PDB file of C-alpha atoms and ligand atoms in Angstrom:
ATOM      1  CA  MET A  60       3.735  41.510 163.633  1.00 94.00           C
ATOM      2  CA  HIS A  61       5.133  41.181 160.127  1.00 97.00           C
ATOM      3  CA  LYS A  62       3.564  39.334 157.196  1.00 97.00           C
ATOM      4  CA  LEU A  63       5.295  37.655 154.255  1.00 98.00           C
ATOM      5  CA  VAL A  64       3.480  36.058 151.305  1.00 98.00           C
ATOM      6  CA  LEU A  65       5.165  33.164 149.481  1.00 98.00           C
ATOM      7  CA  MET A  66       3.813  31.732 146.261  1.00 98.00           C
ATOM      8  CA  ARG A  67       4.959  29.037 143.860  1.00 98.00           C
ATOM      9  CA  HIS A  68       4.502  29.835 140.138  1.00 98.00           C
ATOM     10  CA  GLY A  69       1.372  28.687 138.335  1.00 98.00           C
ATOM     11  CA  GLN A  70       1.273  25.455 136.324  1.00 98.00           C
ATOM     12  CA  SER A  71       4.142  25.394 133.830  1.00 98.00           C
ATOM     13  CA  GLN A  72       4.290  23.548 130.494  1.00 98.00           C
ATOM     14  CA  TRP A  73       6.558  20.920 132.024  1.00 98.00           C
ATOM     15  CA  ASN A  74       4.372  20.634 135.147  1.00 97.00           C
ATOM     16  CA  LEU A  75       1.574  19.756 132.686  1.00 97.00           C
ATOM     17  CA  GLU A  76       3.845  17.250 130.919  1.00 97.00           C
ATOM     18  CA  ASN A  77       5.133  16.010 134.317  1.00 97.00           C
ATOM     19  CA  ARG A  78       8.764  16.615 133.423  1.00 98.00           C
ATOM     20  CA  PHE A  79      11.640  17.456 135.777  1.00 98.00           C
ATOM     21  CA  THR A  80      12.186  21.142 135.103  1.00 98.00           C
ATOM     22  CA  GLY A  81      14.777  22.726 137.399  1.00 98.00           C
ATOM     23  CA  TRP A  82      16.549  25.614 135.644  1.00 98.00           C
ATOM     24  CA  VAL A  83      14.979  25.012 132.219  1.00 98.00           C
ATOM     25  CA  ASP A  84      13.130  28.217 131.434  1.00 98.00           C
ATOM     26  CA  VAL A  85       9.686  26.883 130.444  1.00 98.00           C
ATOM     27  CA  ASP A  86       6.663  29.177 130.497  1.00 98.00           C
ATOM     28  CA  LEU A  87       3.287  28.968 132.179  1.00 98.00           C
ATOM     29  CA  THR A  88       0.397  27.118 130.563  1.00 98.00           C
ATOM     30  CA  GLU A  89      -2.924  28.895 130.070  1.00 98.00           C
ATOM     31  CA  GLN A  90      -4.073  27.130 133.249  1.00 98.00           C
ATOM     32  CA  GLY A  91      -0.979  28.436 135.014  1.00 98.00           C
ATOM     33  CA  ARG A  92      -1.785  31.994 133.947  1.00 98.00           C
ATOM     34  CA  GLN A  93      -5.359  31.539 135.186  1.00 98.00           C
ATOM     35  CA  GLU A  94      -4.068  30.172 138.502  1.00 98.00           C
ATOM     36  CA  ALA A  95      -1.863  33.261 138.898  1.00 98.00           C
ATOM     37  CA  ALA A  96      -4.786  35.569 138.088  1.00 98.00           C
ATOM     38  CA  LYS A  97      -6.979  33.710 140.613  1.00 98.00           C
ATOM     39  CA  ALA A  98      -4.293  34.104 143.270  1.00 98.00           C
ATOM     40  CA  GLY A  99      -4.194  37.818 142.508  1.00 98.00           C
ATOM     41  CA  GLU A 100      -7.959  38.097 142.840  1.00 98.00           C
ATOM     42  CA  LEU A 101      -7.788  36.281 146.189  1.00 98.00           C
ATOM     43  CA  LEU A 102      -5.089  38.637 147.459  1.00 98.00           C
ATOM     44  CA  LYS A 103      -7.134  41.605 146.267  1.00 98.00           C
ATOM     45  CA  GLU A 104     -10.342  40.344 147.934  1.00 98.00           C
ATOM     46  CA  GLN A 105      -8.439  40.002 151.197  1.00 97.00           C
ATOM     47  CA  GLY A 106      -6.947  43.466 150.911  1.00 97.00           C
ATOM     48  CA  TYR A 107      -3.290  42.523 150.403  1.00 98.00           C
ATOM     49  CA  GLN A 108      -0.960  45.190 149.077  1.00 98.00           C
ATOM     50  CA  PHE A 109       2.844  44.980 148.893  1.00 98.00           C
ATOM     51  CA  ASP A 110       5.853  47.275 149.075  1.00 98.00           C
ATOM     52  CA  LEU A 111       8.354  44.949 147.412  1.00 98.00           C
ATOM     53  CA  ALA A 112       8.417  41.659 145.519  1.00 99.00           C
ATOM     54  CA  PHE A 113      11.147  39.073 144.926  1.00 99.00           C
ATOM     55  CA  THR A 114      11.316  36.427 142.251  1.00 99.00           C
ATOM     56  CA  SER A 115      13.734  34.216 140.329  1.00 99.00           C
ATOM     57  CA  VAL A 116      15.182  34.696 136.855  1.00 98.00           C
ATOM     58  CA  LEU A 117      12.903  32.038 135.366  1.00 98.00           C
ATOM     59  CA  ARG A 118       9.898  33.177 133.367  1.00 98.00           C
ATOM     60  CA  ARG A 119       7.331  30.865 135.033  1.00 98.00           C
ATOM     61  CA  ALA A 120       7.886  32.690 138.344  1.00 99.00           C
ATOM     62  CA  ILE A 121       8.362  36.151 136.791  1.00 99.00           C
ATOM     63  CA  HIS A 122       5.177  35.858 134.717  1.00 98.00           C
ATOM     64  CA  THR A 123       3.261  34.547 137.759  1.00 99.00           C
ATOM     65  CA  LEU A 124       4.389  37.627 139.662  1.00 98.00           C
ATOM     66  CA  TRP A 125       3.424  39.978 136.815  1.00 98.00           C
ATOM     67  CA  ILE A 126      -0.074  38.503 136.576  1.00 98.00           C
ATOM     68  CA  THR A 127      -0.570  38.523 140.361  1.00 98.00           C
ATOM     69  CA  LEU A 128       0.638  42.113 140.787  1.00 98.00           C
ATOM     70  CA  ASP A 129      -1.531  43.247 137.873  1.00 98.00           C
ATOM     71  CA  ALA A 130      -4.580  41.699 139.550  1.00 98.00           C
ATOM     72  CA  ILE A 131      -3.985  43.782 142.707  1.00 98.00           C
ATOM     73  CA  ASP A 132      -3.260  46.942 140.688  1.00 98.00           C
ATOM     74  CA  GLN A 133       0.425  46.902 141.675  1.00 98.00           C
ATOM     75  CA  ALA A 134       2.104  46.130 138.353  1.00 98.00           C
ATOM     76  CA  TRP A 135       4.322  49.126 139.209  1.00 98.00           C
ATOM     77  CA  LEU A 136       5.770  47.445 142.343  1.00 98.00           C
ATOM     78  CA  PRO A 137       9.572  47.273 142.709  1.00 98.00           C
ATOM     79  CA  VAL A 138      10.755  43.723 141.994  1.00 98.00           C
ATOM     80  CA  ARG A 139      14.114  42.157 142.790  1.00 98.00           C
ATOM     81  CA  LYS A 140      15.056  39.130 140.702  1.00 98.00           C
ATOM     82  CA  SER A 141      17.719  36.673 141.747  1.00 98.00           C
ATOM     83  CA  TRP A 142      19.054  33.355 140.456  1.00 98.00           C
ATOM     84  CA  ARG A 143      19.185  32.386 144.138  1.00 98.00           C
ATOM     85  CA  LEU A 144      15.384  31.955 144.072  1.00 98.00           C
ATOM     86  CA  ASN A 145      15.531  29.661 141.020  1.00 98.00           C
ATOM     87  CA  GLU A 146      14.053  26.196 141.254  1.00 98.00           C
ATOM     88  CA  ARG A 147      16.430  23.486 142.516  1.00 98.00           C
ATOM     89  CA  HIS A 148      18.590  22.342 139.565  1.00 98.00           C
ATOM     90  CA  TYR A 149      17.539  18.801 138.600  1.00 98.00           C
ATOM     91  CA  GLY A 150      20.733  18.007 136.673  1.00 98.00           C
ATOM     92  CA  ALA A 151      20.534  15.152 134.184  1.00 97.00           C
ATOM     93  CA  LEU A 152      16.890  14.522 135.162  1.00 98.00           C
ATOM     94  CA  GLN A 153      15.794  17.812 133.566  1.00 98.00           C
ATOM     95  CA  GLY A 154      13.390  17.112 130.705  1.00 98.00           C
ATOM     96  CA  LEU A 155      12.655  13.518 131.741  1.00 98.00           C
ATOM     97  CA  ASN A 156       9.062  12.527 132.496  1.00 97.00           C
ATOM     98  CA  LYS A 157       8.729  11.831 136.224  1.00 97.00           C
ATOM     99  CA  ALA A 158       6.352   8.873 135.891  1.00 95.00           C
ATOM    100  CA  GLU A 159       8.464   7.289 133.123  1.00 97.00           C
ATOM    101  CA  THR A 160      11.553   7.793 135.289  1.00 97.00           C
ATOM    102  CA  ALA A 161       9.745   6.033 138.152  1.00 96.00           C
ATOM    103  CA  ARG A 162       8.846   3.137 135.846  1.00 96.00           C
ATOM    104  CA  LYS A 163      12.500   2.884 134.824  1.00 97.00           C
ATOM    105  CA  TYR A 164      14.226   3.350 138.200  1.00 96.00           C
ATOM    106  CA  GLY A 165      11.385   2.713 140.682  1.00 96.00           C
ATOM    107  CA  ASP A 166       9.124   4.993 142.691  1.00 96.00           C
ATOM    108  CA  GLN A 167      11.456   4.908 145.686  1.00 96.00           C
ATOM    109  CA  GLN A 168      14.462   6.107 143.679  1.00 96.00           C
ATOM    110  CA  VAL A 169      12.435   9.001 142.202  1.00 96.00           C
ATOM    111  CA  LEU A 170      11.164   9.886 145.673  1.00 96.00           C
ATOM    112  CA  ILE A 171      14.769  10.021 146.847  1.00 96.00           C
ATOM    113  CA  TRP A 172      15.740  12.245 143.914  1.00 97.00           C
ATOM    114  CA  ARG A 173      12.731  14.536 144.448  1.00 97.00           C
ATOM    115  CA  ARG A 174      12.472  14.757 148.222  1.00 97.00           C
ATOM    116  CA  SER A 175      15.653  13.611 150.002  1.00 96.00           C
ATOM    117  CA  TYR A 176      17.698  16.387 151.571  1.00 98.00           C
ATOM    118  CA  ASP A 177      21.239  15.569 150.497  1.00 97.00           C
ATOM    119  CA  VAL A 178      21.114  13.098 147.576  1.00 97.00           C
ATOM    120  CA  ARG A 179      21.938  14.767 144.253  1.00 98.00           C
ATOM    121  CA  PRO A 180      20.599  13.539 140.905  1.00 97.00           C
ATOM    122  CA  GLY A 181      23.113  12.875 138.118  1.00 97.00           C
ATOM    123  CA  ALA A 182      24.997  15.942 136.900  1.00 97.00           C
ATOM    124  CA  LEU A 183      24.118  17.724 133.675  1.00 97.00           C
ATOM    125  CA  ASP A 184      26.773  17.376 130.977  1.00 94.00           C
ATOM    126  CA  ARG A 185      28.546  20.711 130.378  1.00 93.00           C
ATOM    127  CA  GLU A 186      27.983  20.133 126.633  1.00 94.00           C
ATOM    128  CA  SER A 187      24.228  19.968 127.184  1.00 95.00           C
ATOM    129  CA  PRO A 188      22.177  22.823 125.662  1.00 94.00           C
ATOM    130  CA  MET A 189      20.648  23.080 129.162  1.00 94.00           C
ATOM    131  CA  TRP A 190      24.046  23.918 130.734  1.00 96.00           C
ATOM    132  CA  PRO A 191      23.474  27.321 132.467  1.00 96.00           C
ATOM    133  CA  GLY A 192      27.127  28.395 132.132  1.00 95.00           C
ATOM    134  CA  LYS A 193      26.529  29.957 128.693  1.00 93.00           C
ATOM    135  CA  ASP A 194      23.277  31.731 129.638  1.00 96.00           C
ATOM    136  CA  PRO A 195      23.852  35.523 129.901  1.00 97.00           C
ATOM    137  CA  ARG A 196      21.515  35.819 132.894  1.00 98.00           C
ATOM    138  CA  TYR A 197      24.097  33.830 134.916  1.00 98.00           C
ATOM    139  CA  SER A 198      27.145  35.736 133.597  1.00 97.00           C
ATOM    140  CA  SER A 199      27.833  37.233 137.048  1.00 97.00           C
ATOM    141  CA  LEU A 200      28.016  33.824 138.742  1.00 97.00           C
ATOM    142  CA  SER A 201      31.368  32.298 139.612  1.00 95.00           C
ATOM    143  CA  GLU A 202      32.291  28.945 138.116  1.00 92.00           C
ATOM    144  CA  ASP A 203      31.414  27.102 141.322  1.00 93.00           C
ATOM    145  CA  GLU A 204      28.041  28.870 141.639  1.00 95.00           C
ATOM    146  CA  ILE A 205      26.885  27.388 138.306  1.00 97.00           C
ATOM    147  CA  PRO A 206      25.165  24.091 139.259  1.00 97.00           C
ATOM    148  CA  ALA A 207      25.329  20.896 137.200  1.00 97.00           C
ATOM    149  CA  CYS A 208      22.774  19.435 139.638  1.00 98.00           C
ATOM    150  CA  GLU A 209      21.494  20.180 143.137  1.00 98.00           C
ATOM    151  CA  CYS A 210      20.108  18.355 146.139  1.00 98.00           C
ATOM    152  CA  LEU A 211      17.832  20.393 148.407  1.00 98.00           C
ATOM    153  CA  LYS A 212      20.803  21.047 150.710  1.00 98.00           C
ATOM    154  CA  ASP A 213      22.558  22.800 147.794  1.00 98.00           C
ATOM    155  CA  THR A 214      19.424  24.876 147.145  1.00 98.00           C
ATOM    156  CA  VAL A 215      19.268  25.852 150.824  1.00 98.00           C
ATOM    157  CA  ALA A 216      22.921  26.950 150.593  1.00 98.00           C
ATOM    158  CA  ARG A 217      22.099  29.514 147.876  1.00 98.00           C
ATOM    159  CA  VAL A 218      18.576  30.562 148.912  1.00 98.00           C
ATOM    160  CA  ILE A 219      19.195  31.290 152.595  1.00 98.00           C
ATOM    161  CA  PRO A 220      22.004  33.831 152.060  1.00 98.00           C
ATOM    162  CA  TYR A 221      19.528  35.759 149.892  1.00 98.00           C
ATOM    163  CA  TRP A 222      16.855  35.477 152.595  1.00 98.00           C
ATOM    164  CA  GLU A 223      19.339  36.867 155.125  1.00 98.00           C
ATOM    165  CA  SER A 224      20.715  39.624 152.864  1.00 98.00           C
ATOM    166  CA  ASP A 225      17.582  40.836 151.095  1.00 98.00           C
ATOM    167  CA  ILE A 226      14.208  39.331 152.017  1.00 98.00           C
ATOM    168  CA  ARG A 227      14.364  39.042 155.814  1.00 98.00           C
ATOM    169  CA  PRO A 228      15.692  42.622 156.311  1.00 98.00           C
ATOM    170  CA  ALA A 229      12.816  44.013 154.195  1.00 98.00           C
ATOM    171  CA  VAL A 230      10.194  42.080 156.173  1.00 98.00           C
ATOM    172  CA  SER A 231      11.835  42.971 159.469  1.00 98.00           C
ATOM    173  CA  ALA A 232      11.811  46.657 158.480  1.00 98.00           C
ATOM    174  CA  GLY A 233       8.026  46.434 158.093  1.00 97.00           C
ATOM    175  CA  LYS A 234       7.841  46.153 154.323  1.00 98.00           C
ATOM    176  CA  ARG A 235       4.968  44.068 152.935  1.00 98.00           C
ATOM    177  CA  VAL A 236       6.790  41.470 150.819  1.00 98.00           C
ATOM    178  CA  LEU A 237       5.668  38.982 148.176  1.00 99.00           C
ATOM    179  CA  VAL A 238       7.985  36.191 146.979  1.00 99.00           C
ATOM    180  CA  ALA A 239       7.051  34.388 143.745  1.00 99.00           C
ATOM    181  CA  ALA A 240       9.350  31.400 143.356  1.00 99.00           C
ATOM    182  CA  HIS A 241       9.448  27.619 142.853  1.00 98.00           C
ATOM    183  CA  GLY A 242       8.468  24.435 144.641  1.00 98.00           C
ATOM    184  CA  ASN A 243      11.917  23.598 145.931  1.00 98.00           C
ATOM    185  CA  SER A 244      13.370  27.069 146.437  1.00 98.00           C
ATOM    186  CA  LEU A 245      10.313  27.688 148.627  1.00 98.00           C
ATOM    187  CA  ARG A 246      10.814  24.328 150.374  1.00 98.00           C
ATOM    188  CA  ALA A 247      14.391  25.445 151.104  1.00 98.00           C
ATOM    189  CA  LEU A 248      13.166  28.763 152.518  1.00 98.00           C
ATOM    190  CA  ILE A 249      10.356  27.193 154.575  1.00 98.00           C
ATOM    191  CA  LYS A 250      12.748  24.565 155.961  1.00 98.00           C
ATOM    192  CA  HIS A 251      14.898  27.411 157.266  1.00 98.00           C
ATOM    193  CA  ILE A 252      12.048  29.594 158.585  1.00 98.00           C
ATOM    194  CA  ASP A 253      10.285  26.739 160.379  1.00 98.00           C
ATOM    195  CA  GLN A 254      13.492  24.883 161.305  1.00 98.00           C
ATOM    196  CA  ILE A 255      12.175  21.694 159.702  1.00 98.00           C
ATOM    197  CA  SER A 256      14.497  18.672 160.061  1.00 98.00           C
ATOM    198  CA  ASP A 257      16.354  17.135 157.120  1.00 98.00           C
ATOM    199  CA  GLU A 258      14.064  14.109 157.456  1.00 97.00           C
ATOM    200  CA  ASN A 259      10.732  15.901 157.839  1.00 98.00           C
ATOM    201  CA  ILE A 260      11.257  18.257 154.891  1.00 97.00           C
ATOM    202  CA  ALA A 261      10.750  15.239 152.595  1.00 96.00           C
ATOM    203  CA  SER A 262       7.003  15.348 153.240  1.00 96.00           C
ATOM    204  CA  LEU A 263       6.556  19.034 152.348  1.00 97.00           C
ATOM    205  CA  ASN A 264       5.033  19.690 148.916  1.00 98.00           C
ATOM    206  CA  ILE A 265       4.022  23.132 147.606  1.00 98.00           C
ATOM    207  CA  PRO A 266       0.989  23.588 145.309  1.00 98.00           C
ATOM    208  CA  THR A 267       1.101  25.966 142.337  1.00 98.00           C
ATOM    209  CA  ALA A 268      -0.064  29.598 142.709  1.00 98.00           C
ATOM    210  CA  GLN A 269      -1.565  29.367 146.209  1.00 98.00           C
ATOM    211  CA  PRO A 270      -0.635  32.366 148.399  1.00 98.00           C
ATOM    212  CA  LEU A 271       1.019  31.130 151.608  1.00 98.00           C
ATOM    213  CA  VAL A 272       1.061  33.750 154.378  1.00 98.00           C
ATOM    214  CA  TYR A 273       3.737  33.738 157.093  1.00 98.00           C
ATOM    215  CA  GLU A 274       3.314  35.873 160.208  1.00 98.00           C
ATOM    216  CA  PHE A 275       6.383  36.814 162.274  1.00 98.00           C
ATOM    217  CA  ASP A 276       6.720  38.548 165.623  1.00 98.00           C
ATOM    218  CA  ASP A 277       8.809  41.724 165.946  1.00 96.00           C
ATOM    219  CA  ASP A 278      11.919  39.543 166.457  1.00 97.00           C
ATOM    220  CA  MET A 279      11.148  37.739 163.189  1.00 98.00           C
ATOM    221  CA  LYS A 280      10.184  34.509 164.918  1.00 98.00           C
ATOM    222  CA  PRO A 281       7.491  32.730 162.864  1.00 98.00           C
ATOM    223  CA  ILE A 282       4.125  32.776 164.677  1.00 98.00           C
ATOM    224  CA  ARG A 283       1.884  30.974 162.203  1.00 98.00           C
ATOM    225  CA  HIS A 284       1.419  30.294 158.517  1.00 98.00           C
ATOM    226  CA  TYR A 285      -1.622  29.531 156.369  1.00 98.00           C
ATOM    227  CA  TYR A 286      -2.753  29.275 152.779  1.00 98.00           C
ATOM    228  CA  LEU A 287      -5.334  31.878 151.773  1.00 97.00           C
ATOM    229  CA  GLY A 288      -7.310  29.775 149.298  1.00 92.00           C
ATOM    230  CA  ASN A 289      -9.820  26.944 149.474  1.00 95.00           C
ATOM    231  CA  GLN A 290      -8.255  24.493 151.928  1.00 96.00           C
ATOM    232  CA  GLU A 291      -9.781  21.368 150.368  1.00 97.00           C
ATOM    233  CA  GLU A 292      -8.572  22.451 146.904  1.00 97.00           C
ATOM    234  CA  ILE A 293      -5.108  23.167 148.311  1.00 97.00           C
ATOM    235  CA  GLN A 294      -4.798  19.767 150.038  1.00 97.00           C
ATOM    236  CA  LYS A 295      -5.788  18.063 146.775  1.00 97.00           C
ATOM    237  CA  ALA A 296      -3.181  20.096 144.869  1.00 96.00           C
ATOM    238  CA  ILE A 297      -0.498  19.214 147.426  1.00 97.00           C
ATOM    239  CA  ALA A 298      -1.342  15.511 147.097  1.00 96.00           C
ATOM    240  CA  ALA A 299      -1.147  15.838 143.308  1.00 95.00           C
ATOM    241  CA  VAL A 300       2.363  17.310 143.542  1.00 95.00           C
ATOM    242  CA  ALA A 301       3.460  14.399 145.738  1.00 94.00           C
ATOM    243  CA  ALA A 302       1.960  11.910 143.262  1.00 93.00           C
ATOM    244  CA  GLN A 303       3.836  13.333 140.245  1.00 93.00           C
ATOM    245  CA  GLY A 304       6.804  11.074 140.974  1.00 91.00           C
ATOM    246  CA  ARG A 305       4.858   7.812 140.980  1.00 92.00           C
ATOM    247  CA  SER A 306       4.982   5.258 138.157  1.00 92.00           C
ATOM    248  CA  HIS A 307       1.202   4.805 138.046  1.00 84.00           C
TER     249      HIS A 307
HETATM  250  O1  3PG B 137      11.487  21.436 138.742  1.00 57.88           O
HETATM  251  C1  3PG B 137      10.491  20.716 138.725  1.00 57.88           C
HETATM  252  O2  3PG B 137      10.399  19.606 138.168  1.00 57.88           O
HETATM  253  C2  3PG B 137       9.270  21.149 139.508  1.00 57.88           C
HETATM  254  O3  3PG B 137       9.098  22.494 139.435  1.00 57.88           O
HETATM  255  C3  3PG B 137       9.441  20.724 140.947  1.00 57.88           C
HETATM  256  O4  3PG B 137       9.578  19.411 140.871  1.00 57.88           O
HETATM  257  P1  3PG B 137       9.373  18.422 142.102  1.00 57.88           P
HETATM  258  O5  3PG B 137       8.069  18.794 142.782  1.00 57.88           O
HETATM  259  O6  3PG B 137       9.358  17.080 141.443  1.00 57.88           O
HETATM  260  O7  3PG B 137      10.569  18.639 142.999  1.00 57.88           O
END
């Protein structure tokens, strides 16, 4: 049996302000840092140690990983960073307040933008300061790999090749792996692992900084998955994520 631990970053500044974030490189809030430290303590209490970690190239996930690894005395752990684990790119919605956007366009339209599988939000203008094409961390990406916006299907298309090339082989080889990423890059990965339908994925929401353990058999078929933390607290946090896109 193989284990894999997935974890969304702790609360970010734009989670606190309820803004669409995507590829904008906002940092954790003090609460987000505390959430990451608490997750680390939980992993330590339950005896988790890792051989390898993966994260995105966005500081909210990187800093969450640093804090978590420090808490389990593994700040030294090898870490692989990839843009492929970045949050789904929210295009022209990035920076907008989710509740205000719902008041302007309706709750249903925001739900479609947040949780549909193949409906993209409006594209980011290439002249926008948020355009990733000028950011040196993406200098190795081809023109068509630089997103102006993404639907979840687009995120799946860039996350899953990385799962197949890097993460899955490590887990399958018996390495204890931790992935610190984002709400929607994790939704993309979980959709693939659990073969969730394009319709049913809409109801999956990921809370911040709650270790989610996946167990696989020796053929890498998922056996079960479970959050390590307080289940009541986790269900409340999941409901809060879902509610972020409502007008009231
Ligand atoms: O990018 C963001 O806005 C959040 O990290 C995820 O947002 P969502 O839960 O609204 O998809």
